[in-house]
């Protein structure tokens, strides 16, 4: 016998995911209550649980929702011609994400600003963060290898580490309210310095 289909969800799933991300991004994991999430999404608790699971499940989902915001950056990286251009596109793109134009708030990086705080005490978040950061760094490593095929693996790895460190610095400085223009200048200068590691 064919099982009857479940009732279709009576809400915009993408909109709800964005609301969950925004709430965690602004308040952090520990300070975000289920009432906060219910209010932000206009869904009662049973609906939230039924659709997205526990608070931790929703937070991990928010990690992925944040990473989806980086799709445009990944696509732009593929269009660059040099490793320096790729680094600049990457760092400037991240700066744009940290200064969210939709909310008009300087929230910095979701991963750096919220996930790193919870990782030491929450093994589920720690593992989810580690997996996603590894994939993120692999993406950047593959891009730099393609743009600078003669560079050594050691220098490629070092460039990725330096770019990630600059990304973290940009995230923190954005959250403290530093003007985007300042950070854009820092991103451009850093991209030139890091690119020097990969010169033929």
Short mmCIF file of C-alpha atoms in Angstrom, two decimals:
data_model
loop_
_atom_site.label_atom_id
_atom_site.label_comp_id
_atom_site.label_asym_id
_atom_site.label_seq_id
_atom_site.Cartn_x
_atom_site.Cartn_y
_atom_site.Cartn_z
CA UNK A 1 0.00 0.00 0.00
CA UNK A 2 1.29 3.45 -0.87
CA UNK A 3 1.86 5.62 2.17
CA UNK A 4 -0.07 8.86 2.15
CA UNK A 5 2.06 11.90 1.54
CA UNK A 6 2.71 14.19 4.48
CA UNK A 7 1.17 17.61 4.57
CA UNK A 8 3.24 20.20 2.71
CA UNK A 9 4.99 22.74 4.89
CA UNK A 10 3.01 25.93 5.26
CA UNK A 11 6.04 28.23 5.35
CA UNK A 12 8.88 29.46 3.18
CA UNK A 13 11.71 27.14 4.16
CA UNK A 14 14.46 29.35 2.72
CA UNK A 15 13.11 32.39 4.56
CA UNK A 16 12.93 30.46 7.83
CA UNK A 17 16.49 29.17 7.44
CA UNK A 18 17.71 32.71 6.88
CA UNK A 19 15.85 33.87 9.98
CA UNK A 20 17.42 31.09 12.06
CA UNK A 21 20.88 32.00 10.74
CA UNK A 22 20.36 35.69 11.43
CA UNK A 23 19.24 35.03 15.01
CA UNK A 24 22.19 32.80 15.86
CA UNK A 25 24.56 35.18 14.04
CA UNK A 26 23.45 38.15 16.12
CA UNK A 27 23.07 36.46 19.52
CA UNK A 28 25.33 33.41 19.39
CA UNK A 29 24.34 29.84 20.20
CA UNK A 30 24.13 29.98 24.00
CA UNK A 31 22.25 33.30 24.15
CA UNK A 32 19.69 32.25 21.55
CA UNK A 33 16.60 30.70 23.10
CA UNK A 34 13.95 28.63 21.42
CA UNK A 35 11.58 31.53 22.04
CA UNK A 36 13.97 33.75 20.07
CA UNK A 37 13.93 31.31 17.17
CA UNK A 38 10.17 30.94 17.35
CA UNK A 39 9.71 34.70 17.27
CA UNK A 40 12.19 35.19 14.42
CA UNK A 41 10.59 32.51 12.25
CA UNK A 42 6.94 33.03 13.22
CA UNK A 43 6.75 29.32 13.95
CA UNK A 44 5.67 27.70 17.20
CA UNK A 45 8.11 25.36 18.91
CA UNK A 46 6.50 22.09 17.76
CA UNK A 47 6.72 23.27 14.15
CA UNK A 48 10.37 24.22 14.58
CA UNK A 49 11.20 20.86 16.16
CA UNK A 50 9.27 18.96 13.55
CA UNK A 51 10.90 20.74 10.63
CA UNK A 52 14.46 21.28 11.82
CA UNK A 53 15.13 19.23 14.94
CA UNK A 54 16.82 20.40 18.13
CA UNK A 55 18.47 23.74 18.78
CA UNK A 56 21.85 22.17 17.99
CA UNK A 57 20.46 20.74 14.74
CA UNK A 58 19.20 24.19 13.79
CA UNK A 59 22.57 25.70 14.58
CA UNK A 60 24.43 23.22 12.38
CA UNK A 61 21.90 23.94 9.65
CA UNK A 62 22.69 27.64 10.12
CA UNK A 63 26.39 26.87 9.53
CA UNK A 64 25.50 25.45 6.14
CA UNK A 65 23.12 28.31 5.38
CA UNK A 66 25.96 30.73 6.07
CA UNK A 67 28.32 28.81 3.78
CA UNK A 68 25.71 28.98 1.03
CA UNK A 69 26.10 32.76 1.20
CA UNK A 70 29.64 32.23 -0.10
CA UNK A 71 28.49 30.66 -3.38
CA UNK A 72 29.03 33.90 -5.31
CA UNK A 73 32.59 34.10 -4.01
CA UNK A 74 33.34 30.54 -5.12
CA UNK A 75 31.97 31.27 -8.57
CA UNK A 76 33.99 34.48 -8.82
CA UNK A 77 37.18 32.65 -7.87
CA UNK A 78 36.78 30.42 -10.90
CA UNK A 79 36.75 33.46 -13.18
CA UNK A 80 40.01 34.94 -11.89
CA UNK A 81 43.20 34.69 -13.96
CA UNK A 82 45.99 34.92 -11.36
CA UNK A 83 46.53 33.75 -7.82
CA UNK A 84 46.77 37.34 -6.59
CA UNK A 85 43.45 38.19 -8.20
CA UNK A 86 41.92 35.07 -6.65
CA UNK A 87 43.17 36.04 -3.19
CA UNK A 88 41.84 39.58 -3.58
CA UNK A 89 38.45 38.37 -4.79
CA UNK A 90 38.30 35.94 -1.86
CA UNK A 91 39.19 38.44 0.87
CA UNK A 92 37.11 41.30 -0.52
CA UNK A 93 34.19 38.92 -0.99
CA UNK A 94 34.40 37.81 2.64
CA UNK A 95 34.50 41.45 3.73
CA UNK A 96 31.23 42.04 1.86
CA UNK A 97 29.65 39.08 3.65
CA UNK A 98 30.77 40.40 7.04
CA UNK A 99 29.02 43.70 6.29
CA UNK A 100 25.63 42.19 5.56
CA UNK A 101 23.80 44.49 3.15
CA UNK A 102 20.45 42.83 3.83
CA UNK A 103 20.39 43.49 7.57
CA UNK A 104 22.65 46.56 7.41
CA UNK A 105 24.60 45.11 10.34
CA UNK A 106 28.30 44.44 10.80
CA UNK A 107 28.13 40.93 12.18
CA UNK A 108 31.52 39.61 11.10
CA UNK A 109 31.85 35.90 10.34
CA UNK A 110 29.27 33.42 11.59
CA UNK A 111 31.95 30.74 11.97
CA UNK A 112 34.47 32.93 13.77
CA UNK A 113 31.98 34.96 15.77
CA UNK A 114 29.76 32.16 17.08
CA UNK A 115 30.92 28.65 16.21
CA UNK A 116 34.44 29.00 17.62
CA UNK A 117 32.95 30.06 20.95
CA UNK A 118 30.84 26.92 21.23
CA UNK A 119 33.27 24.41 19.73
CA UNK A 120 35.29 23.66 22.92
CA UNK A 121 32.21 22.65 24.91
CA UNK A 122 29.94 21.17 22.25
CA UNK A 123 31.36 18.15 20.38
CA UNK A 124 28.63 18.23 17.73
CA UNK A 125 29.32 21.86 16.86
CA UNK A 126 33.08 21.25 17.09
CA UNK A 127 32.92 18.42 14.58
CA UNK A 128 30.58 20.30 12.26
CA UNK A 129 32.85 23.35 12.34
CA UNK A 130 36.00 21.31 11.71
CA UNK A 131 34.46 19.54 8.71
CA UNK A 132 33.21 22.73 7.12
CA UNK A 133 36.39 24.68 7.72
CA UNK A 134 38.39 21.84 6.16
CA UNK A 135 36.20 21.88 3.04
CA UNK A 136 36.44 25.66 2.88
CA UNK A 137 40.24 25.57 3.01
CA UNK A 138 40.34 22.76 0.43
CA UNK A 139 38.33 24.93 -1.94
CA UNK A 140 40.80 27.80 -1.56
CA UNK A 141 43.78 25.44 -1.89
CA UNK A 142 42.43 23.97 -5.14
CA UNK A 143 41.88 27.47 -6.52
CA UNK A 144 45.43 28.59 -5.75
CA UNK A 145 46.88 25.40 -7.23
CA UNK A 146 44.98 26.03 -10.45
CA UNK A 147 46.10 29.66 -10.64
CA UNK A 148 49.74 28.93 -9.73
CA UNK A 149 50.53 25.38 -10.88
CA UNK A 150 54.31 25.78 -10.45
CA UNK A 151 54.09 26.77 -6.77
CA UNK A 152 55.15 24.16 -4.24
CA UNK A 153 52.61 22.36 -2.09
CA UNK A 154 54.28 23.83 0.98
CA UNK A 155 53.84 27.39 -0.25
CA UNK A 156 50.27 26.72 -1.37
CA UNK A 157 49.44 25.45 2.11
CA UNK A 158 51.16 28.44 3.71
CA UNK A 159 49.22 30.84 1.46
CA UNK A 160 45.94 29.18 2.45
CA UNK A 161 46.84 29.45 6.14
CA UNK A 162 47.73 33.11 5.78
CA UNK A 163 44.58 33.90 3.81
CA UNK A 164 42.48 32.15 6.46
CA UNK A 165 44.21 34.11 9.21
CA UNK A 166 43.50 37.38 7.40
CA UNK A 167 39.89 36.28 6.92
CA UNK A 168 39.56 35.75 10.68
CA UNK A 169 41.09 39.16 11.38
CA UNK A 170 38.66 40.81 8.96
CA UNK A 171 35.77 39.07 10.69
CA UNK A 172 36.72 40.29 14.14
CA UNK A 173 37.41 43.85 12.99
CA UNK A 174 34.12 43.97 11.09
CA UNK A 175 32.18 42.90 14.18
CA UNK A 176 33.84 45.65 16.23
CA UNK A 177 32.48 48.21 13.79
CA UNK A 178 35.57 49.16 11.81
CA UNK A 179 34.63 50.86 8.51
CA UNK A 180 34.44 48.53 5.53
CA UNK A 181 36.71 50.80 3.50
CA UNK A 182 39.53 50.23 6.00
CA UNK A 183 39.12 46.49 5.83
CA UNK A 184 38.93 46.49 2.04
CA UNK A 185 42.30 48.26 1.94
CA UNK A 186 43.69 45.70 4.39
CA UNK A 187 42.30 42.86 2.25
CA UNK A 188 43.94 44.18 -0.92
CA UNK A 189 47.30 44.71 0.78
CA UNK A 190 47.18 41.27 2.37
CA UNK A 191 46.35 39.60 -0.93
CA UNK A 192 49.49 41.10 -2.49
CA UNK A 193 51.68 39.96 0.39
CA UNK A 194 50.26 36.42 0.40
CA UNK A 195 50.50 36.22 -3.40
CA UNK A 196 54.25 36.83 -3.15
CA UNK A 197 54.56 33.36 -1.61
CA UNK A 198 53.41 31.83 -4.88
CA UNK A 199 55.56 33.71 -7.37
CA UNK A 200 57.24 31.54 -10.00
#
